[in-house]
Coordinates of C-alpha atoms and ligand atoms in Angstrom, one line a residue:
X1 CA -9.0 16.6 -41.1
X2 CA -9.3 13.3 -38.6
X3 CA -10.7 14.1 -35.7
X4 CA -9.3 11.8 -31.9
X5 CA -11.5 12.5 -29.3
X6 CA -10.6 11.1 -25.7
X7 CA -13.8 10.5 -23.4
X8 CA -12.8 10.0 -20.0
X9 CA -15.8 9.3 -18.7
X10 CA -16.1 9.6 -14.7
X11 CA -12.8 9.6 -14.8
X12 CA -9.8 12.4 -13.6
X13 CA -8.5 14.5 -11.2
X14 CA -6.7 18.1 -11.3
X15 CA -3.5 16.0 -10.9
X16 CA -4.7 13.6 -14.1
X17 CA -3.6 16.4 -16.0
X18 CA -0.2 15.4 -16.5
X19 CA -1.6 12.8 -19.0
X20 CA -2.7 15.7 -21.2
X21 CA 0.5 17.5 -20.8
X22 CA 2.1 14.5 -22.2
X23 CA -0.5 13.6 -25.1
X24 CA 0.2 17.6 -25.9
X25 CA 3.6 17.2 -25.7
X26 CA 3.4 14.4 -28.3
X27 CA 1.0 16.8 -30.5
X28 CA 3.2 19.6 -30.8
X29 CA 5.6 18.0 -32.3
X30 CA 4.4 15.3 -34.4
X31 CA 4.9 15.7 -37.9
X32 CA 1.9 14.7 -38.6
X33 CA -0.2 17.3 -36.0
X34 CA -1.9 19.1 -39.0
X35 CA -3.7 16.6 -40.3
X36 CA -5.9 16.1 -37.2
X37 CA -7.2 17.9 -34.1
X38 CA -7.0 16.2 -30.2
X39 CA -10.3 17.0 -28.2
X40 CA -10.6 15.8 -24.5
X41 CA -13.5 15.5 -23.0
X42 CA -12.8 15.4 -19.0
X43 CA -15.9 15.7 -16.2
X44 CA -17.4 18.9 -15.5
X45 CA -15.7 19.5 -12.4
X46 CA -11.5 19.7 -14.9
X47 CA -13.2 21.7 -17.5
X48 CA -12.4 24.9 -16.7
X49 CA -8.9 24.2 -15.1
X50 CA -7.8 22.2 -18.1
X51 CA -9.0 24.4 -21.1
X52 CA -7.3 27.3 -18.8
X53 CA -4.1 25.2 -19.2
X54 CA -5.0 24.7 -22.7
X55 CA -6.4 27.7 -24.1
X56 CA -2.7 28.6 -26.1
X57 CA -1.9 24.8 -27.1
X58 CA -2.6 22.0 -29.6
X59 CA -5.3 20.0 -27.3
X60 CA -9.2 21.4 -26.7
X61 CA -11.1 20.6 -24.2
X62 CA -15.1 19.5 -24.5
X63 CA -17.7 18.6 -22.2
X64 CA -19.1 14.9 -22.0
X65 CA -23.0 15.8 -21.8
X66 CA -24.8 19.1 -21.3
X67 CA -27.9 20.6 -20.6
X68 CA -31.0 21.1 -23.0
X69 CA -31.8 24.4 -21.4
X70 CA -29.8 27.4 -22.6
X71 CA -28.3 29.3 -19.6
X72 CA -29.8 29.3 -16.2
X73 CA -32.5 27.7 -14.9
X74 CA -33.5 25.6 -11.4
X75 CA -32.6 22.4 -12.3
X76 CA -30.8 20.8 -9.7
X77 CA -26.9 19.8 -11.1
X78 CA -27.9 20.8 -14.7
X79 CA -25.0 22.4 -16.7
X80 CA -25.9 24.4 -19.5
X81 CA -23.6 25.0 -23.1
X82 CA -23.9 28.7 -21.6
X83 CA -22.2 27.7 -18.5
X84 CA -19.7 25.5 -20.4
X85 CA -18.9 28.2 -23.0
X86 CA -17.9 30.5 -20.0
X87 CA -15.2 28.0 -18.6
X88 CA -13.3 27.4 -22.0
X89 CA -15.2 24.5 -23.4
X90 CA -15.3 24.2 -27.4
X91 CA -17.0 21.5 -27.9
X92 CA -19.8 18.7 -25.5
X93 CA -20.5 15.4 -27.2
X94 CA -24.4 14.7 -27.1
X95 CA -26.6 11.8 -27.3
X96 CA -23.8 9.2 -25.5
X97 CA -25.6 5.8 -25.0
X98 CA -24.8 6.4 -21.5
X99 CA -27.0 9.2 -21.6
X100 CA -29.6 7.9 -23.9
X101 CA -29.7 5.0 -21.2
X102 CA -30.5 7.2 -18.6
X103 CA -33.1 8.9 -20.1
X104 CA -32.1 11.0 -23.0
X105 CA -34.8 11.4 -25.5
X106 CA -34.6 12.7 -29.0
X107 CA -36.5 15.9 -28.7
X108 CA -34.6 16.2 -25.5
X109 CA -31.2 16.0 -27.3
X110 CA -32.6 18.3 -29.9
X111 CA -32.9 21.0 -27.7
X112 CA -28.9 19.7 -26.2
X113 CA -27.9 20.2 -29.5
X114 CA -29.6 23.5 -30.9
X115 CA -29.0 25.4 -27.4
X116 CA -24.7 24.0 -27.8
X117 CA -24.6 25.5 -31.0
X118 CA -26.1 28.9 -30.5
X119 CA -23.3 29.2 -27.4
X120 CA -20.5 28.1 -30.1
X121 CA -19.8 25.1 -28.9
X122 CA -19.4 22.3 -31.6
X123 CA -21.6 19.1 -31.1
X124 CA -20.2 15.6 -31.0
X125 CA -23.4 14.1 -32.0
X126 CA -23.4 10.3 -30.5
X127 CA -25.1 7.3 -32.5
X128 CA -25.0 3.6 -32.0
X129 CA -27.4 0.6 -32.1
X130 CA -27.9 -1.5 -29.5
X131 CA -26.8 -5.5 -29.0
X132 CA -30.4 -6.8 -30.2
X133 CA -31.2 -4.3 -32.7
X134 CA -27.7 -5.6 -34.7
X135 CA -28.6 -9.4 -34.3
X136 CA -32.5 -8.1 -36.1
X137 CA -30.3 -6.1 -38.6
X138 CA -32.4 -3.4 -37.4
X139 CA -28.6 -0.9 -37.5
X140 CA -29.2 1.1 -40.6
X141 CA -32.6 1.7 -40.1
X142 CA -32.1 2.6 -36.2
X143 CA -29.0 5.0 -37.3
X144 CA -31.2 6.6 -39.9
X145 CA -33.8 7.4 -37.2
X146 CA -31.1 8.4 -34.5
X147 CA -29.8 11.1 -37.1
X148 CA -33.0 12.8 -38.6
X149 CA -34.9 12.9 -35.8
X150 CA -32.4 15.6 -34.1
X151 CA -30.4 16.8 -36.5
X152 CA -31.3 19.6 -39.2
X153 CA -30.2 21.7 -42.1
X154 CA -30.3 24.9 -39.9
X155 CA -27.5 23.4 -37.0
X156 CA -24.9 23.6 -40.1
X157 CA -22.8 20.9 -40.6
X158 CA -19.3 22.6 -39.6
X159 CA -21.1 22.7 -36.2
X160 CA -21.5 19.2 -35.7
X161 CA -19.5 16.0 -36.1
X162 CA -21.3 12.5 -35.8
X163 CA -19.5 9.5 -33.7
X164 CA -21.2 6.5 -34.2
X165 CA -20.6 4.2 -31.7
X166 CA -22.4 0.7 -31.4
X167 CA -23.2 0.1 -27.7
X168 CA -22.5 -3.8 -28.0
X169 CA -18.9 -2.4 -28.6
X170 CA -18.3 0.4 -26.0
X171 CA -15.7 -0.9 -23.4
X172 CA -16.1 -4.5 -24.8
X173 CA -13.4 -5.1 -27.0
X174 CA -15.8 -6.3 -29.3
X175 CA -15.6 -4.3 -32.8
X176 CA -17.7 -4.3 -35.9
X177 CA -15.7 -6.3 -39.1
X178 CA -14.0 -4.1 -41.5
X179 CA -17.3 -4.6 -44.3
X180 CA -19.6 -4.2 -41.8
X181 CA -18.2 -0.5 -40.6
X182 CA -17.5 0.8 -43.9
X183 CA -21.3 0.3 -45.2
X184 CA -22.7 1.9 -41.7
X185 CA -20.0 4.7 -41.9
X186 CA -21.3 5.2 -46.0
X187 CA -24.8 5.1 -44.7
X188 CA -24.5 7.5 -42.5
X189 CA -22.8 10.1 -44.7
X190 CA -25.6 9.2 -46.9
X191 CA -28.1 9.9 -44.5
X192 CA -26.7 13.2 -43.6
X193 CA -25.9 14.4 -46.9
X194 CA -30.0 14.4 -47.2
X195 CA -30.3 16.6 -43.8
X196 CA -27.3 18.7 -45.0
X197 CA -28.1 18.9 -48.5
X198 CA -24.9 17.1 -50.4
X199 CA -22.5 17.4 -47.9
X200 CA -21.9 15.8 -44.8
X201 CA -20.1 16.3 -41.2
X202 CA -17.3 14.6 -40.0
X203 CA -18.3 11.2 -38.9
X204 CA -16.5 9.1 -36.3
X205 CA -16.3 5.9 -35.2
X206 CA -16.2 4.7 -31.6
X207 CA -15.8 1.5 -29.7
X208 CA -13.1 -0.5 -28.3
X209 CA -10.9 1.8 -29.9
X210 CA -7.0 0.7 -29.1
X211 CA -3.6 1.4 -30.5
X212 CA -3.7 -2.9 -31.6
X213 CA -6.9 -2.5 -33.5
X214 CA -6.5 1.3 -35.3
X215 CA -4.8 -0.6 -38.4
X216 CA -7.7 -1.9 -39.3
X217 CA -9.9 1.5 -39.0
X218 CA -7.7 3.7 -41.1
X219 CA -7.9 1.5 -43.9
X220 CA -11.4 2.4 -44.2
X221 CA -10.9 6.0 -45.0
X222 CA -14.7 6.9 -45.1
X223 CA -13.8 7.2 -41.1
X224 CA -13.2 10.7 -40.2
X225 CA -11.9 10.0 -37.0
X226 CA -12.6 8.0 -33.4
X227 CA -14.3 9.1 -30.1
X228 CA -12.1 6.9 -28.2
X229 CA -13.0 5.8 -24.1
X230 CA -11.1 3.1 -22.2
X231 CA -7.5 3.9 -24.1
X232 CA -8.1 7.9 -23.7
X233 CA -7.1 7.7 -19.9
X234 CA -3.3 6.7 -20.4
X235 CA -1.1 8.9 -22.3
X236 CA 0.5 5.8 -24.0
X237 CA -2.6 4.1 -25.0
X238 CA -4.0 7.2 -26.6
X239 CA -0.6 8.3 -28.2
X240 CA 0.1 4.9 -29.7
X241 CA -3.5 4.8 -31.6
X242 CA -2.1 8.4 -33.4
X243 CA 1.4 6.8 -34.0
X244 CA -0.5 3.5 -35.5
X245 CA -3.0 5.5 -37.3
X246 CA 0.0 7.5 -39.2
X247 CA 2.5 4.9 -39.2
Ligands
PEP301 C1 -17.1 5.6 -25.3 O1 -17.6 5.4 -24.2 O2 -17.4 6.6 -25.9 C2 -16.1 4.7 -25.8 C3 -15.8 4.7 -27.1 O3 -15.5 3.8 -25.0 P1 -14.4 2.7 -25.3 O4 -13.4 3.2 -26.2 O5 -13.8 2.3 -23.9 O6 -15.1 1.5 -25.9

């Protein structure tokens, strides 16, 4: 299964639906629709609108971020994977560099991740190094840290997929070369098969992402799938990296 995962961001409307309705429209009928799954993640305030709109079709709706308390509880504009569950949402990536830049610490996104799963939501688990730590060719060793020090065997790896996205790439248009991503993508599954015990979750990549550049990414077939930003906010940009992807 390959896994395209549109994060809008702070981006989106209730009329910026119509670009899902036309990415679903695509889905349904592609020939090749059943070998891979479309997740959207839109901002909290679409989520239970849009996976209302969705809940009988292809497309499934996430949540960008969420909480690391379990249901309630009086933190001010805090959304819980309880309170996302109850709208429709399936899945909430965790551990974005956005996030991690604002504050997101591991034992914190621990908590994101264990309290997401016991609401059934699946985790997009977010990994990436930064600018400085790839010109120290510090990458490996900061993925490997990134990974063990949330995940475990207990989360189960059908509830979790890992996106690895460096952050010198997000919304760049800089990307990693074809060598370099294919021995970060195998030392991640690496890595995970140790937490996971011989088997691994999905892994992703993400970055700069584009219907131009996905030739290059499906030749290297360890790459389960993309978590995909800028080009997930135009029906054409984001149908054109499937149609390139299967071409
Ligand atoms: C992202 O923010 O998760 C992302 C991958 O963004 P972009 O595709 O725009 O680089």
């Amino acid at each position: 299964m390959r896994y395209f995962i549109g994060n809008w961001k702070m981006f989106g409307i209730p009329k910026s639906l119509s670009i899902l309705n036309r990415i679903n429209k695509y889905y349904s009928k592609d020939k090749n629709r059943n070998k891979y799954k479309v997740i959207i993640t839109p901002p909290y305030t679409l989520i239970e609108s849009y996976s209302r709109h969705f809940r009988n079709k292809r497309i499934s709706i996430g949540s960008q971020n969420c909480y690391q308390k379990e249901q309630f509880s009086s933190n001010t504009a805090a959304i819980s994977p309880y309170m996302l569950k109850s709208v429709g949402a399936k899945y909430t990536l965790v551990g974005h560099s956005d996030n991690r830049g604002e504050g997101d610490s591991d034992s914190m996104l621990k908590d994101k991740v264990r309290y997401a799963i016991k609401n059934n939501l699946k985790v997009v688990f977010c990994i990436g190094e930064n600018k400085k730590e790839k010109k120290n060719k510090k990458t490996l060793i900061v993925l490997k840290r990134q990974l063990r020090n949330v995940l475990e065997k207990k989360f189960n790896k059908n509830n979790i997929i890992v996106a690895y996205e460096p952050i010198w790439s997000i919304g760049t248009g800089k990307i990693p070369t074809a060598n370099e991503l294919k021995k970060t993508t195998i030392h991640i599954k690496k890595v995970l098969n140790g937490i996971f015990k011989k088997t691994s979750p999905a892994v992703l990549y993400g970055g700069s992402v584009d219907g131009s550049n996905i030739g290059m990414f499906k030749e290297i077939r360890e790459i389960d799938g993309f978590l995909i930003g800028g080009a997930s906010k135009t029906s054409k940009k984001f149908i054109d990296i499937i149609k390139n992807y299967y071409r």
